[in-house]
Protein backbone atom coordinates (compact mmCIF):
# COMPACT_ATOMS: atom_id res chain seq x y z
CA UNK A 1 0.00 0.00 0.00
CA UNK A 2 1.58 3.27 -1.11
CA UNK A 3 -0.63 5.66 0.83
CA UNK A 4 -0.20 9.03 -0.84
CA UNK A 5 2.13 9.62 -3.76
CA UNK A 6 3.14 12.97 -5.19
CA UNK A 7 4.86 13.79 -8.45
CA UNK A 8 7.24 15.22 -9.29
CA UNK A 9 9.55 15.01 -6.29
CA UNK A 10 11.09 18.31 -7.25
CA UNK A 11 10.87 20.75 -10.14
CA UNK A 12 12.53 23.91 -11.31
CA UNK A 13 10.19 26.05 -13.34
CA UNK A 14 10.50 29.29 -15.26
CA UNK A 15 8.15 32.07 -14.20
CA UNK A 16 5.05 32.24 -16.34
CA UNK A 17 4.96 28.53 -17.07
CA UNK A 18 2.02 26.30 -16.23
CA UNK A 19 2.63 23.43 -13.84
CA UNK A 20 0.49 20.64 -12.41
CA UNK A 21 1.49 18.86 -9.23
CA UNK A 22 0.02 15.41 -9.00
CA UNK A 23 -1.35 13.68 -5.93
CA UNK A 24 -2.81 10.19 -5.72
CA UNK A 25 -4.01 8.26 -2.70
CA UNK A 26 -5.03 4.62 -2.47
CA UNK A 27 -6.74 4.72 0.91
CA UNK A 28 -10.17 5.63 -0.50
CA UNK A 29 -10.21 8.72 1.69
CA UNK A 30 -12.99 11.18 1.05
CA UNK A 31 -11.11 14.36 1.85
CA UNK A 32 -7.92 15.65 0.28
CA UNK A 33 -5.85 18.76 0.85
CA UNK A 34 -3.00 20.78 -0.59
CA UNK A 35 -0.62 22.71 1.67
CA UNK A 36 2.44 24.78 1.07
CA UNK A 37 5.26 24.89 3.57
CA UNK A 38 7.45 27.95 3.84
CA UNK A 39 10.19 28.62 6.35
CA UNK A 40 8.83 30.37 9.41
CA UNK A 41 5.22 30.08 8.24
CA UNK A 42 4.46 26.43 8.85
CA UNK A 43 1.92 24.69 6.65
CA UNK A 44 -0.80 26.73 5.04
CA UNK A 45 -3.86 25.27 3.35
CA UNK A 46 -4.20 26.14 -0.34
CA UNK A 47 -7.27 24.16 -1.44
CA UNK A 48 -9.21 21.21 -0.21
CA UNK A 49 -11.82 18.72 -1.34
CA UNK A 50 -14.25 17.12 1.08
CA UNK A 51 -15.38 14.56 -1.48
CA UNK A 52 -15.00 13.78 -5.16
CA UNK A 53 -16.61 16.46 -7.29
CA UNK A 54 -16.25 19.25 -4.72
CA UNK A 55 -13.44 21.66 -3.90
CA UNK A 56 -12.95 24.62 -1.61
CA UNK A 57 -10.50 27.43 -0.98
CA UNK A 58 -8.10 27.39 1.90
CA UNK A 59 -6.00 30.12 3.45
CA UNK A 60 -3.80 30.91 0.42
CA UNK A 61 -5.67 29.91 -2.77
CA UNK A 62 -4.63 32.71 -5.13
CA UNK A 63 -2.67 31.54 -8.15
CA UNK A 64 -3.69 27.91 -7.69
CA UNK A 65 -6.53 25.72 -8.91
CA UNK A 66 -7.57 22.17 -8.17
CA UNK A 67 -9.96 19.55 -9.45
CA UNK A 68 -11.33 16.35 -7.96
CA UNK A 69 -12.69 14.20 -10.75
CA UNK A 70 -12.45 11.00 -8.70
CA UNK A 71 -11.68 9.83 -5.17
CA UNK A 72 -8.02 9.03 -5.71
CA UNK A 73 -6.57 12.03 -7.55
CA UNK A 74 -6.28 15.66 -6.54
CA UNK A 75 -4.02 17.65 -8.88
CA UNK A 76 -2.88 21.18 -8.09
CA UNK A 77 -2.29 23.54 -11.00
CA UNK A 78 -0.30 26.73 -11.14
CA UNK A 79 -1.61 28.46 -14.25
CA UNK A 80 1.25 30.96 -14.52
CA UNK A 81 3.94 30.35 -11.93
CA UNK A 82 5.55 33.23 -10.04
CA UNK A 83 8.68 33.19 -7.85
CA UNK A 84 6.60 33.60 -4.67
CA UNK A 85 5.18 30.17 -5.36
CA UNK A 86 8.58 28.63 -4.65
CA UNK A 87 7.79 26.28 -1.80
CA UNK A 88 7.40 22.71 -0.69
CA UNK A 89 3.93 21.40 -1.47
CA UNK A 90 2.28 18.67 0.53
CA UNK A 91 -0.80 16.73 -0.38
CA UNK A 92 -2.79 15.10 2.42
CA UNK A 93 -5.89 12.99 2.80
CA UNK A 94 -8.37 12.14 5.51
CA UNK A 95 -11.17 9.62 5.71
CA UNK A 96 -13.42 12.46 6.79
CA UNK A 97 -14.18 11.10 10.25
CA UNK A 98 -14.65 13.49 13.09
CA UNK A 99 -11.00 13.37 14.09
CA UNK A 100 -9.81 14.80 10.79
CA UNK A 101 -6.54 12.91 11.13
CA UNK A 102 -4.61 13.67 7.97
CA UNK A 103 -2.00 11.58 6.23
CA UNK A 104 0.62 13.36 4.18
CA UNK A 105 2.43 12.65 0.96
CA UNK A 106 6.21 13.02 0.67
CA UNK A 107 6.03 16.53 -0.76
CA UNK A 108 7.07 18.29 -3.97
CA UNK A 109 9.82 20.88 -3.85
CA UNK A 110 9.04 23.55 -6.45
CA UNK A 111 11.39 26.36 -7.43
CA UNK A 112 10.11 29.12 -9.68
CA UNK A 113 12.83 31.26 -11.26
CA UNK B 1 -11.10 31.49 14.17
CA UNK B 2 -8.60 28.89 15.24
CA UNK B 3 -5.00 29.64 16.03
CA UNK B 4 -2.00 27.61 17.11
CA UNK B 5 1.06 29.28 18.59
CA UNK B 6 4.42 27.63 18.91
CA UNK B 7 6.43 30.40 20.49
CA UNK B 8 9.73 28.51 20.40
CA UNK B 9 11.21 28.55 16.92
CA UNK B 10 14.47 26.70 17.48
CA UNK B 11 15.70 24.57 20.36
CA UNK B 12 19.10 22.97 20.70
CA UNK B 13 19.91 20.37 23.34
CA UNK B 14 22.61 17.85 24.03
CA UNK B 15 21.76 14.19 23.73
CA UNK B 16 20.07 12.68 26.81
CA UNK B 17 18.64 16.00 27.91
CA UNK B 18 14.87 16.30 28.36
CA UNK B 19 13.16 18.89 26.18
CA UNK B 20 9.63 20.31 26.15
CA UNK B 21 8.02 21.77 23.06
CA UNK B 22 5.24 24.23 23.84
CA UNK B 23 1.95 24.60 22.02
CA UNK B 24 -0.83 27.06 22.85
CA UNK B 25 -4.08 27.10 20.94
CA UNK B 26 -7.17 29.24 20.53
CA UNK B 27 -10.59 28.01 19.50
CA UNK B 28 -14.23 28.75 20.20
CA UNK B 29 -15.23 25.15 19.63
CA UNK B 30 -16.17 23.09 22.65
CA UNK B 31 -15.08 19.89 20.93
CA UNK B 32 -11.78 19.88 19.09
CA UNK B 33 -8.72 17.78 18.41
CA UNK B 34 -5.06 18.48 18.87
CA UNK B 35 -2.21 16.87 16.99
CA UNK B 36 1.56 16.73 16.90
CA UNK B 37 3.45 15.95 13.71
CA UNK B 38 7.17 15.36 13.24
CA UNK B 39 9.08 16.37 10.13
CA UNK B 40 12.55 14.80 10.09
CA UNK B 41 15.31 16.10 7.79
CA UNK B 42 14.07 13.74 5.07
CA UNK B 43 11.03 15.98 4.77
CA UNK B 44 8.02 13.76 5.27
CA UNK B 45 5.37 14.59 7.86
CA UNK B 46 4.85 11.90 10.48
CA UNK B 47 1.76 11.80 12.67
CA UNK B 48 2.65 11.42 16.36
CA UNK B 49 -0.51 11.85 18.40
CA UNK B 50 -4.11 13.01 18.42
CA UNK B 51 -5.83 14.29 21.56
CA UNK B 52 -9.54 14.94 22.11
CA UNK B 53 -10.67 18.05 23.94
CA UNK B 54 -12.79 16.04 26.33
CA UNK B 55 -9.92 13.84 27.49
CA UNK B 56 -7.31 15.65 29.54
CA UNK B 57 -5.36 12.58 30.54
CA UNK B 58 -1.68 12.90 29.84
CA UNK B 59 -0.22 10.36 27.49
CA UNK B 60 3.13 8.63 27.43
CA UNK B 61 4.60 6.67 24.59
CA UNK B 62 8.12 5.53 25.27
CA UNK B 63 10.29 8.64 25.58
CA UNK B 64 7.46 10.88 24.38
CA UNK B 65 4.82 12.38 26.63
CA UNK B 66 2.11 14.93 26.10
CA UNK B 67 0.55 17.28 28.65
CA UNK B 68 -2.87 18.62 27.69
CA UNK B 69 -4.32 21.39 29.88
CA UNK B 70 -7.58 23.01 28.83
CA UNK B 71 -7.29 25.61 31.57
CA UNK B 72 -4.25 27.10 29.87
CA UNK B 73 -5.14 26.00 26.31
CA UNK B 74 -1.85 24.18 26.03
CA UNK B 75 -0.75 20.87 24.58
CA UNK B 76 2.93 20.50 25.35
CA UNK B 77 5.20 17.73 24.13
CA UNK B 78 8.13 16.41 26.15
CA UNK B 79 10.92 14.21 24.88
CA UNK B 80 12.79 12.45 27.66
CA UNK B 81 16.43 11.51 27.20
CA UNK B 82 16.57 13.05 23.75
CA UNK B 83 18.46 11.34 20.94
CA UNK B 84 20.03 12.62 17.75
CA UNK B 85 17.21 10.93 15.79
CA UNK B 86 14.76 13.26 17.50
CA UNK B 87 16.22 16.16 15.51
CA UNK B 88 13.33 17.41 13.39
CA UNK B 89 10.74 20.12 12.98
CA UNK B 90 7.72 19.51 15.19
CA UNK B 91 4.30 20.90 14.36
CA UNK B 92 1.33 21.26 16.65
CA UNK B 93 -2.07 21.40 14.94
CA UNK B 94 -5.72 21.95 15.86
CA UNK B 95 -8.93 20.75 14.26
CA UNK B 96 -12.54 21.36 15.09
CA UNK B 97 -14.99 18.52 15.38
CA UNK B 98 -16.93 17.40 12.35
CA UNK B 99 -16.03 15.55 9.22
CA UNK B 100 -15.03 18.58 7.20
CA UNK B 101 -13.07 20.51 9.79
CA UNK B 102 -9.70 21.82 8.70
CA UNK B 103 -6.34 21.50 10.40
CA UNK B 104 -4.67 24.67 11.58
CA UNK B 105 -0.92 24.31 12.05
CA UNK B 106 1.52 26.16 14.21
CA UNK B 107 4.69 27.45 12.58
CA UNK B 108 6.78 24.59 13.88
CA UNK B 109 9.72 24.19 16.25
CA UNK B 110 13.11 23.09 14.95
CA UNK B 111 14.72 20.77 17.46
CA UNK B 112 18.41 19.97 17.15
CA UNK B 113 19.85 17.27 19.35
CA UNK B 114 23.66 17.33 19.46
CA UNK B 115 25.67 14.23 20.29
CSV table of C-alpha atoms in Angstrom, one decimal, chain A residues 28-97:
chain,number,residue,atom,x,y,z
A,28,UNK,CA,-10.2,5.6,-0.5
A,29,UNK,CA,-10.2,8.7,1.7
A,30,UNK,CA,-13.0,11.2,1.0
A,31,UNK,CA,-11.1,14.4,1.9
A,32,UNK,CA,-7.9,15.6,0.3
A,33,UNK,CA,-5.8,18.8,0.8
A,34,UNK,CA,-3.0,20.8,-0.6
A,35,UNK,CA,-0.6,22.7,1.7
A,36,UNK,CA,2.4,24.8,1.1
A,37,UNK,CA,5.3,24.9,3.6
A,38,UNK,CA,7.5,27.9,3.8
A,39,UNK,CA,10.2,28.6,6.4
A,40,UNK,CA,8.8,30.4,9.4
A,41,UNK,CA,5.2,30.1,8.2
A,42,UNK,CA,4.5,26.4,8.9
A,43,UNK,CA,1.9,24.7,6.6
A,44,UNK,CA,-0.8,26.7,5.0
A,45,UNK,CA,-3.9,25.3,3.3
A,46,UNK,CA,-4.2,26.1,-0.3
A,47,UNK,CA,-7.3,24.2,-1.4
A,48,UNK,CA,-9.2,21.2,-0.2
A,49,UNK,CA,-11.8,18.7,-1.3
A,50,UNK,CA,-14.3,17.1,1.1
A,51,UNK,CA,-15.4,14.6,-1.5
A,52,UNK,CA,-15.0,13.8,-5.2
A,53,UNK,CA,-16.6,16.5,-7.3
A,54,UNK,CA,-16.3,19.3,-4.7
A,55,UNK,CA,-13.4,21.7,-3.9
A,56,UNK,CA,-13.0,24.6,-1.6
A,57,UNK,CA,-10.5,27.4,-1.0
A,58,UNK,CA,-8.1,27.4,1.9
A,59,UNK,CA,-6.0,30.1,3.4
A,60,UNK,CA,-3.8,30.9,0.4
A,61,UNK,CA,-5.7,29.9,-2.8
A,62,UNK,CA,-4.6,32.7,-5.1
A,63,UNK,CA,-2.7,31.5,-8.2
A,64,UNK,CA,-3.7,27.9,-7.7
A,65,UNK,CA,-6.5,25.7,-8.9
A,66,UNK,CA,-7.6,22.2,-8.2
A,67,UNK,CA,-10.0,19.5,-9.5
A,68,UNK,CA,-11.3,16.4,-8.0
A,69,UNK,CA,-12.7,14.2,-10.8
A,70,UNK,CA,-12.4,11.0,-8.7
A,71,UNK,CA,-11.7,9.8,-5.2
A,72,UNK,CA,-8.0,9.0,-5.7
A,73,UNK,CA,-6.6,12.0,-7.5
A,74,UNK,CA,-6.3,15.7,-6.5
A,75,UNK,CA,-4.0,17.6,-8.9
A,76,UNK,CA,-2.9,21.2,-8.1
A,77,UNK,CA,-2.3,23.5,-11.0
A,78,UNK,CA,-0.3,26.7,-11.1
A,79,UNK,CA,-1.6,28.5,-14.3
A,80,UNK,CA,1.2,31.0,-14.5
A,81,UNK,CA,3.9,30.4,-11.9
A,82,UNK,CA,5.5,33.2,-10.0
A,83,UNK,CA,8.7,33.2,-7.9
A,84,UNK,CA,6.6,33.6,-4.7
A,85,UNK,CA,5.2,30.2,-5.4
A,86,UNK,CA,8.6,28.6,-4.7
A,87,UNK,CA,7.8,26.3,-1.8
A,88,UNK,CA,7.4,22.7,-0.7
A,89,UNK,CA,3.9,21.4,-1.5
A,90,UNK,CA,2.3,18.7,0.5
A,91,UNK,CA,-0.8,16.7,-0.4
A,92,UNK,CA,-2.8,15.1,2.4
A,93,UNK,CA,-5.9,13.0,2.8
A,94,UNK,CA,-8.4,12.1,5.5
A,95,UNK,CA,-11.2,9.6,5.7
A,96,UNK,CA,-13.4,12.5,6.8
A,97,UNK,CA,-14.2,11.1,10.2
